Amino acid sequence: MNIPSFDLTGKVAVITGGTKGLGYGMARTLSHYGAKVVVASRTAGACAAVAAELRSEGREALGIPCDVTDNAQIKRLIHTTAEQLGGLDIMVCNAGIGRTNSALEFTEEEWDEVMDVNLRALFFCCQYAARVMAAQGRGGRIINISSAGGVVGARGVASYCASKGGVINLTRALALEWGKYDITVNAVCPGYVPTDINRAQLDNPKIRAAIENLTAFRRLGTVEEVAAPVLFLASDAASYITGHALLVDGGASAN
Ligand code: NAD
């Protein structure tokens, strides 16, 4: 038998929202394992800075600014990547936002904003990436960052839960369509990891303790603990896994 490999040498990976938080950890990790990484978020300076950091570690990396709510920018991101780095093998759709409000008070804007970034834009990132992967004929890996909030409900974040639940079932549908191109499509569903997206919530010691207590380990997750399953799903070792939603929540949803 061949021993399963996690090496990504020669693979080209794009990470949306790769300049900070969980996406930054994924960019560092995939780069460490040999991938040529494209870091994409809205701020050109931040993309360039993370790419420069990866290059300073002897890796190939590019920063390409992209607002994922604009399809023209997604198209540019994918085509520039393929042109400059020789194709596209791994697409990590990580960019995401949350808005907190009571479901009775949610405005149209708050609803649309979240759905646009977390679900609509994610679909078009998958579509543009899969078109390139299908055309190049060497398979591919798409990893969509959903959330434990896409599996279980939570108070005050109705649009977020709806969008992340949508990501999971979208992932299944795409996996079935794109298996014929040897493209796997999977979702990773993190529990709480302290980043900018949940700073306000976690700054409240009572809320933080309640969240910690829901997990089997009585603690929040780390950026590394979410990057690791992304690495696994991006690797050859995960070649027979598709349409799966992997919970990385310290057991919180086992309650
Ligand atoms: P974060 O706020 O630190 O990072 C979000 C990233 O998305 C940033 O780089 C931001 O620039 C980018 N982004 C937002 N809107 C964008 C747009 N329109 N175009 C391009 N980029 C855009 O938060 P994070 O915790 O690192 O979140 C990363 C992903 O993980 C999100 O999809 C989030 O929903 C998901 N998630 C996070 C947690 C957690 O506890 N941190 C838990 C479950 C799921």
PDB file of N, CA and C in Angstrom, residues 218-253:
ATOM      1  N   ARG A 218     -14.143  21.970  27.698  1.00  0.00           N
ATOM      2  CA  ARG A 218     -14.350  23.193  28.494  1.00  0.00           C
ATOM      3  C   ARG A 218     -13.409  24.315  28.053  1.00  0.00           C
ATOM      4  N   ARG A 219     -13.182  24.404  26.727  1.00  0.00           N
ATOM      5  CA  ARG A 219     -12.355  25.505  26.211  1.00  0.00           C
ATOM      6  C   ARG A 219     -12.751  25.808  24.767  1.00  0.00           C
ATOM      7  N   LEU A 220     -12.344  26.995  24.308  1.00  0.00           N
ATOM      8  CA  LEU A 220     -12.571  27.363  22.906  1.00  0.00           C
ATOM      9  C   LEU A 220     -11.542  26.658  22.025  1.00  0.00           C
ATOM     10  N   GLY A 221     -11.796  26.653  20.719  1.00  0.00           N
ATOM     11  CA  GLY A 221     -10.838  26.064  19.784  1.00  0.00           C
ATOM     12  C   GLY A 221      -9.731  27.054  19.436  1.00  0.00           C
ATOM     13  N   THR A 222      -8.746  26.572  18.689  1.00  0.00           N
ATOM     14  CA  THR A 222      -7.651  27.441  18.234  1.00  0.00           C
ATOM     15  C   THR A 222      -7.637  27.490  16.701  1.00  0.00           C
ATOM     16  N   VAL A 223      -6.956  28.493  16.183  1.00  0.00           N
ATOM     17  CA  VAL A 223      -6.825  28.648  14.729  1.00  0.00           C
ATOM     18  C   VAL A 223      -6.167  27.387  14.136  1.00  0.00           C
ATOM     19  N   GLU A 224      -5.182  26.850  14.832  1.00  0.00           N
ATOM     20  CA  GLU A 224      -4.471  25.652  14.348  1.00  0.00           C
ATOM     21  C   GLU A 224      -5.416  24.455  14.258  1.00  0.00           C
ATOM     22  N   GLU A 225      -6.342  24.371  15.224  1.00  0.00           N
ATOM     23  CA  GLU A 225      -7.252  23.218  15.264  1.00  0.00           C
ATOM     24  C   GLU A 225      -8.292  23.248  14.138  1.00  0.00           C
ATOM     25  N   VAL A 226      -8.472  24.417  13.535  1.00  0.00           N
ATOM     26  CA  VAL A 226      -9.348  24.492  12.354  1.00  0.00           C
ATOM     27  C   VAL A 226      -8.513  24.345  11.078  1.00  0.00           C
ATOM     28  N   ALA A 227      -7.289  24.839  11.095  1.00  0.00           N
ATOM     29  CA  ALA A 227      -6.427  24.715   9.908  1.00  0.00           C
ATOM     30  C   ALA A 227      -6.100  23.243   9.618  1.00  0.00           C
ATOM     31  N   ALA A 228      -5.970  22.432  10.667  1.00  0.00           N
ATOM     32  CA  ALA A 228      -5.559  21.030  10.485  1.00  0.00           C
ATOM     33  C   ALA A 228      -6.562  20.221   9.644  1.00  0.00           C
ATOM     34  N   PRO A 229      -7.859  20.265   9.941  1.00  0.00           N
ATOM     35  CA  PRO A 229      -8.794  19.529   9.084  1.00  0.00           C
ATOM     36  C   PRO A 229      -8.882  20.091   7.657  1.00  0.00           C
ATOM     37  N   VAL A 230      -8.614  21.383   7.507  1.00  0.00           N
ATOM     38  CA  VAL A 230      -8.588  21.955   6.145  1.00  0.00           C
ATOM     39  C   VAL A 230      -7.417  21.342   5.380  1.00  0.00           C
ATOM     40  N   LEU A 231      -6.266  21.244   6.051  1.00  0.00           N
ATOM     41  CA  LEU A 231      -5.097  20.593   5.435  1.00  0.00           C
ATOM     42  C   LEU A 231      -5.452  19.160   5.026  1.00  0.00           C
ATOM     43  N   PHE A 232      -6.071  18.423   5.914  1.00  0.00           N
ATOM     44  CA  PHE A 232      -6.435  17.031   5.628  1.00  0.00           C
ATOM     45  C   PHE A 232      -7.337  16.955   4.391  1.00  0.00           C
ATOM     46  N   LEU A 233      -8.396  17.769   4.372  1.00  0.00           N
ATOM     47  CA  LEU A 233      -9.342  17.707   3.244  1.00  0.00           C
ATOM     48  C   LEU A 233      -8.711  18.191   1.947  1.00  0.00           C
ATOM     49  N   ALA A 234      -7.665  19.024   2.044  1.00  0.00           N
ATOM     50  CA  ALA A 234      -6.977  19.516   0.845  1.00  0.00           C
ATOM     51  C   ALA A 234      -5.985  18.489   0.291  1.00  0.00           C
ATOM     52  N   SER A 235      -5.663  17.509   1.099  1.00  0.00           N
ATOM     53  CA  SER A 235      -4.561  16.605   0.748  1.00  0.00           C
ATOM     54  C   SER A 235      -5.048  15.384  -0.034  1.00  0.00           C
ATOM     55  N   ASP A 236      -4.100  14.653  -0.612  1.00  0.00           N
ATOM     56  CA  ASP A 236      -4.427  13.403  -1.307  1.00  0.00           C
ATOM     57  C   ASP A 236      -5.036  12.391  -0.342  1.00  0.00           C
ATOM     58  N   ALA A 237      -4.747  12.540   0.950  1.00  0.00           N
ATOM     59  CA  ALA A 237      -5.237  11.585   1.947  1.00  0.00           C
ATOM     60  C   ALA A 237      -6.768  11.579   2.026  1.00  0.00           C
ATOM     61  N   ALA A 238      -7.394  12.653   1.555  1.00  0.00           N
ATOM     62  CA  ALA A 238      -8.864  12.752   1.657  1.00  0.00           C
ATOM     63  C   ALA A 238      -9.550  12.486   0.316  1.00  0.00           C
ATOM     64  N   SER A 239      -8.903  11.689  -0.543  1.00  0.00           N
ATOM     65  CA  SER A 239      -9.399  11.529  -1.922  1.00  0.00           C
ATOM     66  C   SER A 239     -10.768  10.864  -2.025  1.00  0.00           C
ATOM     67  N   TYR A 240     -11.190  10.152  -0.980  1.00  0.00           N
ATOM     68  CA  TYR A 240     -12.494   9.454  -1.062  1.00  0.00           C
ATOM     69  C   TYR A 240     -13.543  10.105  -0.156  1.00  0.00           C
ATOM     70  N   ILE A 241     -13.263  11.330   0.263  1.00  0.00           N
ATOM     71  CA  ILE A 241     -14.213  12.057   1.122  1.00  0.00           C
ATOM     72  C   ILE A 241     -14.790  13.211   0.317  1.00  0.00           C
ATOM     73  N   THR A 242     -16.089  13.205   0.118  1.00  0.00           N
ATOM     74  CA  THR A 242     -16.718  14.347  -0.554  1.00  0.00           C
ATOM     75  C   THR A 242     -18.158  14.484  -0.094  1.00  0.00           C
ATOM     76  N   GLY A 243     -18.656  15.727  -0.115  1.00  0.00           N
ATOM     77  CA  GLY A 243     -20.017  15.985   0.338  1.00  0.00           C
ATOM     78  C   GLY A 243     -20.157  15.895   1.843  1.00  0.00           C
ATOM     79  N   HIS A 244     -19.027  15.996   2.539  1.00  0.00           N
ATOM     80  CA  HIS A 244     -19.039  15.811   3.994  1.00  0.00           C
ATOM     81  C   HIS A 244     -18.949  17.163   4.719  1.00  0.00           C
ATOM     82  N   ALA A 245     -19.604  17.239   5.865  1.00  0.00           N
ATOM     83  CA  ALA A 245     -19.482  18.425   6.721  1.00  0.00           C
ATOM     84  C   ALA A 245     -18.803  17.990   8.016  1.00  0.00           C
ATOM     85  N   LEU A 246     -17.590  18.457   8.212  1.00  0.00           N
ATOM     86  CA  LEU A 246     -16.779  18.011   9.351  1.00  0.00           C
ATOM     87  C   LEU A 246     -16.882  19.018  10.495  1.00  0.00           C
ATOM     88  N   LEU A 247     -17.503  18.589  11.574  1.00  0.00           N
ATOM     89  CA  LEU A 247     -17.615  19.446  12.752  1.00  0.00           C
ATOM     90  C   LEU A 247     -16.275  19.505  13.484  1.00  0.00           C
ATOM     91  N   VAL A 248     -15.842  20.723  13.782  1.00  0.00           N
ATOM     92  CA  VAL A 248     -14.581  20.919  14.514  1.00  0.00           C
ATOM     93  C   VAL A 248     -14.926  21.843  15.676  1.00  0.00           C
ATOM     94  N   ASP A 249     -15.699  21.310  16.607  1.00  0.00           N
ATOM     95  CA  ASP A 249     -16.320  22.175  17.621  1.00  0.00           C
ATOM     96  C   ASP A 249     -16.079  21.683  19.042  1.00  0.00           C
ATOM     97  N   GLY A 250     -15.065  20.846  19.229  1.00  0.00           N
ATOM     98  CA  GLY A 250     -14.764  20.372  20.583  1.00  0.00           C
ATOM     99  C   GLY A 250     -15.917  19.615  21.210  1.00  0.00           C
ATOM    100  N   GLY A 251     -16.790  19.088  20.368  1.00  0.00           N
ATOM    101  CA  GLY A 251     -17.898  18.272  20.890  1.00  0.00           C
ATOM    102  C   GLY A 251     -19.130  19.071  21.300  1.00  0.00           C
ATOM    103  N   ALA A 252     -19.107  20.399  21.066  1.00  0.00           N
ATOM    104  CA  ALA A 252     -20.239  21.225  21.533  1.00  0.00           C
ATOM    105  C   ALA A 252     -21.575  20.731  20.976  1.00  0.00           C
ATOM    106  N   SER A 253     -21.574  20.334  19.712  1.00  0.00           N
ATOM    107  CA  SER A 253     -22.851  19.922  19.105  1.00  0.00           C
ATOM    108  C   SER A 253     -23.229  18.491  19.485  1.00  0.00           C
TER     109      SER A 253
END
